[in-house]
Coordinates of C-alpha atoms and ligand atoms in Angstrom, one line a residue:
X58 CA 19.2 -10.0 10.5
X59 CA 15.7 -11.3 10.3
X60 CA 14.2 -11.8 6.9
X61 CA 11.3 -13.5 5.2
X62 CA 12.7 -16.5 3.2
X63 CA 11.2 -18.9 0.7
X64 CA 11.3 -22.6 1.7
X65 CA 9.0 -24.1 -1.0
X66 CA 5.5 -23.6 -2.5
X67 CA 3.3 -21.7 -0.1
X68 CA 6.0 -22.2 2.6
X69 CA 7.8 -19.0 3.9
X70 CA 9.3 -18.3 7.3
X71 CA 11.0 -15.5 9.1
X72 CA 14.6 -16.7 9.6
X73 CA 18.0 -15.4 10.8
X74 CA 20.2 -14.7 7.7
X75 CA 23.5 -12.9 7.3
X76 CA 23.1 -9.1 7.4
X77 CA 22.8 -7.2 4.1
X78 CA 25.9 -5.1 3.8
X79 CA 27.8 -2.6 1.6
X80 CA 29.5 -4.7 -1.1
X81 CA 30.4 -2.2 -3.8
X82 CA 31.4 1.5 -3.6
X83 CA 28.1 2.8 -5.0
X84 CA 25.9 0.7 -2.6
X85 CA 23.5 2.2 -0.1
X86 CA 22.4 0.2 3.0
X87 CA 18.9 0.8 4.2
X88 CA 17.1 -0.2 7.5
X89 CA 13.7 -1.2 6.2
X90 CA 10.8 0.5 7.8
X91 CA 8.0 -0.5 5.4
X92 CA 7.9 -3.3 2.7
X93 CA 4.8 -4.6 1.0
X94 CA 3.5 -8.0 0.0
X95 CA 2.7 -7.8 -3.7
X96 CA 0.6 -9.9 -6.1
X97 CA 3.9 -10.4 -8.0
X98 CA 5.3 -12.2 -4.9
X99 CA 2.5 -14.8 -5.3
X100 CA 3.9 -16.1 -8.6
X101 CA 7.0 -17.2 -6.6
X102 CA 5.1 -18.0 -3.3
X103 CA 2.8 -20.4 -5.2
X104 CA 5.8 -22.2 -6.7
X105 CA 5.4 -21.2 -10.3
X106 CA 9.0 -20.0 -10.7
X107 CA 12.6 -21.1 -10.1
X108 CA 12.9 -19.0 -6.9
X109 CA 15.6 -20.6 -4.8
X110 CA 15.1 -21.9 -1.3
X111 CA 16.5 -19.5 1.3
X112 CA 16.1 -16.4 -0.8
X113 CA 14.4 -13.2 0.5
X114 CA 11.2 -11.8 -0.9
X115 CA 10.3 -8.1 -1.1
X116 CA 10.6 -5.5 -3.9
X117 CA 8.4 -2.6 -2.5
X118 CA 10.7 -1.1 0.0
X119 CA 11.1 2.1 2.0
X120 CA 13.7 2.7 4.7
X121 CA 16.3 4.8 6.4
X122 CA 19.8 5.0 5.0
X123 CA 22.2 3.6 7.7
X124 CA 25.4 3.4 5.6
X125 CA 26.7 4.5 2.2
X126 CA 29.6 3.2 0.1
X127 CA 32.6 5.5 -0.6
X128 CA 31.4 6.2 -4.2
X129 CA 28.0 7.7 -3.1
X130 CA 27.7 11.4 -3.4
X131 CA 24.0 12.4 -3.1
X132 CA 22.4 10.0 -0.6
X133 CA 23.2 10.6 3.0
X134 CA 22.9 8.5 6.2
X135 CA 19.6 9.4 7.8
X136 CA 17.7 10.0 4.5
X137 CA 14.4 8.2 4.2
X138 CA 14.3 6.7 0.7
X139 CA 12.1 4.7 -1.6
X140 CA 13.7 2.0 -3.8
X141 CA 12.1 1.3 -7.2
X142 CA 11.5 -2.4 -7.6
X143 CA 13.6 -2.4 -10.8
X144 CA 17.3 -2.6 -10.0
X145 CA 19.0 -0.4 -12.6
X146 CA 22.5 1.0 -13.1
X147 CA 21.6 4.3 -14.8
X148 CA 24.3 4.2 -17.4
X149 CA 23.6 1.3 -19.8
X150 CA 22.0 2.1 -23.2
X151 CA 18.5 1.1 -21.9
X152 CA 18.8 3.1 -18.7
X153 CA 20.1 6.1 -20.7
X154 CA 16.8 6.0 -22.6
X155 CA 14.7 5.8 -19.4
X156 CA 14.1 2.1 -19.8
X157 CA 15.3 1.2 -16.3
X158 CA 12.8 -1.7 -16.4
X159 CA 15.2 -3.3 -18.9
X160 CA 18.6 -2.4 -17.4
X161 CA 21.4 -4.4 -19.1
X162 CA 23.7 -4.5 -16.0
X163 CA 21.2 -5.6 -13.4
X164 CA 20.8 -9.1 -14.9
X165 CA 22.9 -11.8 -16.5
X166 CA 22.9 -14.1 -19.5
X167 CA 21.5 -11.6 -21.9
X168 CA 18.3 -11.1 -20.0
X169 CA 17.5 -7.4 -19.4
X170 CA 15.9 -6.1 -16.2
X171 CA 16.6 -6.7 -12.5
X172 CA 14.4 -6.7 -9.4
X173 CA 14.8 -7.3 -5.7
X174 CA 13.5 -10.6 -4.4
X175 CA 12.4 -11.9 -7.8
X176 CA 12.9 -15.1 -9.8
X177 CA 15.0 -14.7 -13.0
X178 CA 15.6 -11.0 -12.3
X179 CA 19.2 -10.9 -11.4
X180 CA 19.3 -12.6 -8.1
X181 CA 19.0 -9.5 -5.9
X182 CA 18.0 -10.0 -2.3
X183 CA 14.6 -8.7 -1.3
X184 CA 13.7 -6.2 1.3
X185 CA 11.2 -8.1 3.5
X186 CA 14.0 -8.0 6.0
X187 CA 15.6 -5.7 8.5
X188 CA 18.2 -4.5 6.0
X189 CA 18.5 -4.0 2.2
X190 CA 21.4 -3.3 0.0
X191 CA 20.5 -0.9 -2.8
X192 CA 23.1 -1.0 -5.6
X193 CA 23.8 2.1 -7.8
X194 CA 22.4 4.0 -4.8
X195 CA 22.7 7.6 -6.0
X196 CA 20.7 6.6 -9.1
X197 CA 18.2 4.4 -7.5
X198 CA 17.3 5.7 -4.0
X199 CA 14.5 8.3 -4.2
X200 CA 14.7 10.7 -1.3
X201 CA 11.5 11.2 0.6
X202 CA 10.4 14.5 2.2
X203 CA 10.1 15.3 5.9
X204 CA 6.7 13.7 6.2
X205 CA 8.1 10.4 5.1
X206 CA 7.3 8.6 8.4
X207 CA 3.8 10.2 8.8
X208 CA 2.9 9.2 5.2
X209 CA 4.8 6.0 5.0
X210 CA 1.8 4.0 3.9
X211 CA 1.5 6.3 0.9
X212 CA 5.2 6.6 -0.1
X213 CA 5.7 2.8 0.2
X214 CA 3.4 2.5 -2.9
X215 CA 6.1 4.4 -5.0
X216 CA 8.4 1.3 -5.3
X217 CA 5.9 -0.5 -7.5
X218 CA 2.1 -0.4 -7.6
X219 CA 1.4 3.3 -7.9
X220 CA 3.8 3.9 -10.8
X221 CA 2.8 0.5 -12.3
X222 CA -0.9 1.5 -12.3
X223 CA 0.1 4.8 -13.8
X224 CA 2.2 3.0 -16.4
X225 CA -0.8 0.8 -17.4
X226 CA -2.9 3.9 -18.0
X227 CA 0.0 5.5 -19.9
X228 CA 0.6 2.5 -22.2
X229 CA -3.1 2.5 -23.1
X230 CA -2.6 5.9 -24.8
X231 CA -5.1 7.4 -22.4
X232 CA -6.0 11.1 -22.7
X233 CA -8.1 13.3 -20.3
X234 CA -11.8 13.1 -20.8
X235 CA -11.7 9.5 -22.1
X236 CA -13.2 6.3 -20.5
X237 CA -11.2 3.4 -19.3
X238 CA -11.9 -0.1 -18.1
X239 CA -9.6 -1.8 -15.7
X240 CA -9.6 -5.6 -15.2
X241 CA -8.5 -6.5 -11.7
X242 CA -9.3 -4.6 -8.5
X243 CA -6.2 -5.9 -6.7
X244 CA -3.7 -3.4 -5.5
X245 CA -2.4 -2.8 -9.0
X246 CA -5.8 -2.4 -10.6
X247 CA -6.9 0.0 -7.8
X248 CA -3.7 2.1 -8.5
X249 CA -4.6 2.2 -12.2
X250 CA -8.1 3.4 -11.2
X251 CA -6.6 6.1 -9.0
X252 CA -4.2 7.1 -11.8
X253 CA -6.9 7.4 -14.4
X254 CA -9.0 9.4 -12.0
X255 CA -6.1 11.8 -11.2
X256 CA -5.5 12.1 -15.0
X257 CA -9.0 13.2 -15.7
X258 CA -10.9 10.2 -16.9
X259 CA -14.6 10.8 -17.8
X260 CA -15.4 7.3 -16.5
X261 CA -13.4 4.6 -14.8
X262 CA -14.8 1.1 -14.7
X263 CA -13.2 -1.6 -12.6
X264 CA -13.9 -5.4 -13.1
X265 CA -13.4 -8.0 -10.3
X266 CA -15.5 -10.4 -8.3
X267 CA -14.3 -9.6 -4.7
X268 CA -16.9 -7.2 -3.1
X269 CA -14.4 -5.7 -0.7
X270 CA -12.0 -4.8 -3.5
X271 CA -14.8 -3.4 -5.7
X272 CA -15.9 -1.2 -2.8
X273 CA -12.4 0.3 -2.7
X274 CA -12.7 1.2 -6.4
X275 CA -16.1 2.8 -5.7
X276 CA -14.6 4.9 -2.9
X277 CA -12.6 6.8 -5.5
X278 CA -15.5 7.3 -7.8
X279 CA -15.0 4.3 -10.1
X280 CA -17.9 2.1 -11.4
X281 CA -17.6 -1.4 -10.0
X282 CA -18.3 -4.2 -12.4
X283 CA -18.8 -7.6 -10.7
X284 CA -18.1 -10.3 -13.2
X285 CA -19.7 -13.0 -11.0
X286 CA -23.0 -11.2 -11.6
X287 CA -22.9 -11.3 -15.4
X288 CA -20.6 -11.0 -18.5
X289 CA -18.2 -8.1 -17.8
X290 CA -18.0 -7.2 -21.5
X291 CA -21.7 -6.7 -21.7
X292 CA -21.6 -4.6 -18.5
X293 CA -18.9 -2.4 -20.0
X294 CA -21.0 -2.0 -23.2
X295 CA -23.9 -0.8 -21.1
X296 CA -21.8 1.9 -19.5
X297 CA -20.4 3.0 -22.9
X298 CA -23.5 3.2 -25.1
X299 CA -22.5 -0.1 -26.8
X300 CA -19.2 1.3 -28.1
X301 CA -16.7 0.0 -25.6
X302 CA -14.2 1.9 -23.4
X303 CA -11.6 4.2 -25.1
X304 CA -8.8 2.5 -23.1
X305 CA -8.2 -0.6 -21.0
X306 CA -5.8 -1.8 -18.4
X307 CA -4.9 -5.4 -17.7
X308 CA -4.0 -5.7 -14.0
X309 CA -4.7 -9.4 -13.4
X310 CA -2.0 -11.5 -15.1
X311 CA -1.9 -15.3 -14.8
X312 CA -4.1 -16.4 -11.9
X313 CA -5.0 -20.0 -12.4
X314 CA -4.3 -20.7 -8.7
X315 CA -6.7 -18.1 -7.5
X316 CA -9.4 -20.3 -5.9
X317 CA -12.0 -18.1 -7.6
X318 CA -9.8 -17.4 -10.6
X319 CA -10.0 -18.3 -14.2
X320 CA -8.7 -21.3 -16.0
X321 CA -7.6 -19.8 -19.3
X322 CA -4.4 -17.9 -19.0
X323 CA -5.3 -15.0 -21.3
X324 CA -9.0 -14.8 -20.3
X325 CA -8.8 -11.3 -19.0
X326 CA -6.8 -10.0 -22.0
X327 CA -9.3 -11.4 -24.4
X328 CA -12.2 -9.8 -22.5
X329 CA -10.3 -6.6 -22.4
X330 CA -9.9 -6.5 -26.2
X331 CA -13.7 -7.2 -26.4
X332 CA -14.4 -4.4 -23.9
X333 CA -12.3 -1.7 -25.6
X334 CA -13.6 0.2 -28.6
X335 CA -12.3 -0.2 -32.2
X336 CA -8.9 1.6 -32.4
X337 CA -8.7 1.9 -28.6
X338 CA -5.6 1.1 -26.6
X339 CA -4.6 -1.3 -23.8
X340 CA -1.9 -1.3 -21.2
X341 CA -1.0 -4.8 -19.9
X342 CA 0.9 -4.9 -16.6
X343 CA -0.4 -8.3 -15.3
X344 CA 2.3 -10.9 -15.5
X345 CA 1.9 -13.9 -17.9
X346 CA 5.3 -15.6 -17.9
X347 CA 5.5 -17.8 -14.9
X348 CA 5.4 -21.5 -15.9
X349 CA 2.7 -23.5 -14.1
X350 CA 3.4 -27.2 -14.2
X351 CA 0.1 -27.9 -12.5
X352 CA -2.0 -26.0 -15.0
X353 CA -4.7 -27.8 -17.0
X354 CA -3.8 -25.6 -20.0
X355 CA -0.7 -26.9 -21.8
X356 CA 0.4 -23.4 -22.9
X357 CA 0.2 -22.1 -19.3
X358 CA 2.5 -25.0 -18.3
X359 CA 5.1 -23.4 -20.6
X360 CA 4.4 -19.8 -19.4
X361 CA 2.6 -18.8 -22.5
X362 CA -0.8 -17.1 -23.0
X363 CA -3.6 -18.0 -25.4
X364 CA -4.2 -14.5 -26.7
X365 CA -6.9 -13.9 -29.3
X366 CA -4.8 -11.9 -31.7
X367 CA -7.5 -12.1 -34.4
X368 CA -10.0 -9.9 -32.6
X369 CA -7.2 -7.5 -31.4
X370 CA -6.1 -7.1 -35.1
X371 CA -9.7 -6.8 -36.4
X372 CA -10.4 -3.9 -33.9
X373 CA -7.1 -2.1 -34.8
X374 CA -6.1 -1.7 -31.2
X375 CA -2.7 -0.9 -29.7
X376 CA -1.2 -2.5 -26.7
X377 CA 1.9 -1.9 -24.5
X378 CA 3.1 -4.4 -21.9
X379 CA 6.0 -5.4 -19.6
X380 CA 7.6 -4.4 -16.4
X381 CA 6.9 -0.8 -15.4
X382 CA 9.8 1.6 -15.5
X383 CA 9.3 3.0 -12.0
X384 CA 11.9 5.8 -12.2
X385 CA 10.0 7.4 -15.0
X386 CA 7.2 8.3 -12.6
X387 CA 8.2 7.9 -9.0
X388 CA 9.5 11.5 -8.5
X389 CA 6.3 13.2 -9.8
X390 CA 4.1 10.7 -7.9
X391 CA 6.1 11.4 -4.7
X392 CA 5.4 15.1 -5.1
X393 CA 1.7 14.5 -5.7
X394 CA 1.6 12.6 -2.4
X395 CA 3.7 15.3 -0.6
X396 CA 1.2 17.9 -1.9
X397 CA -1.8 15.9 -0.5
X398 CA -3.2 15.5 -4.1
X399 CA -3.4 11.7 -3.8
X400 CA -3.5 9.2 -1.0
X401 CA -2.6 5.7 -2.4
X402 CA -2.7 4.3 1.2
X403 CA -6.5 4.1 1.0
X404 CA -6.0 0.4 -0.1
X405 CA -3.8 -0.6 2.9
X406 CA -5.6 -3.2 5.0
X407 CA -2.8 -4.2 7.3
X408 CA 0.4 -2.9 8.9
X409 CA 2.2 -5.9 10.5
X410 CA 5.5 -6.7 12.0
X411 CA 7.8 -9.0 9.9
X412 CA 7.1 -11.9 12.2
X413 CA 3.5 -12.1 11.0
X414 CA 4.4 -12.1 7.3
X415 CA 3.9 -15.9 6.9
X416 CA 0.3 -15.6 8.1
X417 CA -0.2 -12.5 6.0
X418 CA 1.0 -14.4 2.8
X419 CA -1.6 -17.1 3.4
X420 CA -4.5 -14.6 3.7
X421 CA -3.4 -12.4 0.8
X422 CA -2.8 -15.5 -1.4
X423 CA -6.3 -16.7 -0.7
X424 CA -7.6 -13.2 -1.7
X425 CA -9.4 -13.3 1.6
X426 CA -11.9 -10.5 2.2
X427 CA -10.3 -7.5 3.9
X428 CA -6.7 -8.5 2.9
X429 CA -6.1 -6.0 0.1
X430 CA -2.6 -4.7 0.7
X431 CA -0.3 -5.7 3.5
X432 CA 2.5 -3.4 4.6
X433 CA 5.2 -5.1 6.7
X434 CA 7.1 -3.0 9.2
X435 CA 10.3 -4.9 10.0
X436 CA 11.9 -2.2 12.1
Ligands
NAD239 P1 -3.8 -9.6 -7.1 O1 -3.6 -11.0 -7.5 O2 -4.0 -9.3 -5.7 O3 -5.0 -8.9 -7.9 C1 -5.5 -9.4 -9.1 C2 -7.1 -9.2 -9.0 O4 -7.6 -9.7 -10.3 C3 -7.8 -10.0 -7.9 O5 -8.5 -9.1 -7.1 C4 -8.6 -11.0 -8.7 O6 -9.9 -11.3 -8.1 C5 -8.8 -10.3 -10.0 N1 -9.2 -11.2 -11.1 C6 -8.9 -12.5 -11.3 N2 -9.4 -12.9 -12.5 C7 -10.1 -11.9 -13.0 C8 -10.8 -11.7 -14.2 N3 -10.9 -12.7 -15.1 N4 -11.4 -10.5 -14.4 C9 -11.2 -9.5 -13.6 N5 -10.5 -9.6 -12.4 C10 -9.9 -10.8 -12.2 O7 -2.5 -8.9 -7.6 P2 -1.9 -7.4 -7.8 O8 -0.9 -7.1 -6.7 O9 -3.0 -6.4 -8.0 O10 -1.1 -7.6 -9.2 C11 -1.8 -7.8 -10.4 C12 -0.9 -8.3 -11.5 O11 0.1 -7.2 -11.8 C13 0.0 -9.5 -11.1 O12 0.1 -10.3 -12.2 C14 1.3 -8.9 -10.7 O13 2.4 -9.8 -10.9 C15 1.4 -7.8 -11.8 N6 2.3 -6.7 -11.5 C16 3.0 -6.3 -12.6 C17 3.9 -5.2 -12.5 C18 4.7 -4.7 -13.7 O14 5.7 -4.0 -13.5 N7 4.3 -5.0 -14.9 C19 4.1 -4.6 -11.2 C20 3.4 -5.1 -10.1 C21 2.5 -6.1 -10.3
ZN240 ZN1 5.0 -5.4 -6.5

């Protein structure tokens, strides 16, 4: 089959690899019809992780079931399904408590949590390919309704960024009628803005410096805060009568390699603490762990963040962080899409065949204007 494989930093190609196939009785084999490029792929693409040469990227996957193992009872050949990016078994003690983001059977060596096409997340092959093997298929594959093909660009956001944005808002302790500031108008930040809007925010503020991304935030009624035009904390204060936002979401993560990005690895997190009111809450989904040997900051070289805990403590805030547990939300969010209550596809900038993925990675990695979210359509 054809698949997008990693060759080295900023070097990917579409290559012929052995077909994905059923390996265990509870596997489901899917023909991939849509698979996204994600900001999380860039940690590996830019060479900040131990991603092996020849491995396949892709953790935001939708496809048609073409074969099921003998142990599968629910999923059927012909079903259109969404695969959560977290690989999870459904029966370990973490999964039993809904913590599928920290499944104990999807990884090895005492590390909890698996993901497709990720470094240090269990070694599972990704879905930027013609075929994908979904382990524990009955538990993992979310069946999509009859409009799956028509609304594919919406449903493909269910594997990761829509539930992840929702989770950022959830972890902040957000309640209807509150204000929220979101750092990052990338795909994840825009999904957090959409989630807060759907959940009844009185005011949603989104901070970034890319005009095209800020415009997408404005399209759903958010206030765009351009941090290239002035201190974002001061701008948030102006919009909140000097008090700060009730809640905040960190949707940036470590970005030192962004040509327009920041140098300090916890820059956004510290600004977020300053932008949120005393006793407010923060949800952090941006990823801070990839080690960056080329970073000017010694801590960033070790994959650690320089977090201003003093101000966070002084303000008595709360914070949640980590991988999002996609299965906690994907069923309900699927049904919101099916009922035409939300349209996460408004951020999609490109639908491209797999062959054009290497080019797409270059544009998305450079945060080029107009390259907000790329959906690849391998078959
Ligand atoms: P992205 O890199 O496209 O978007 C990040 C945005 O942040 C960019 O638009 C950039 O201009 C902006 N930015 C950079 N520095 C900033 C600053 N100081 N203040 C405000 N904005 C700033 O990536 P994405 O796909 O939106 O993903 C964002 C982060 O979320 C990444 O770290 C990704 O790995 C992570 N992520 C986490 C999970 C999870 O489960 N926790 C899931 C998906 C993605
Ligand atoms: Zn992703």
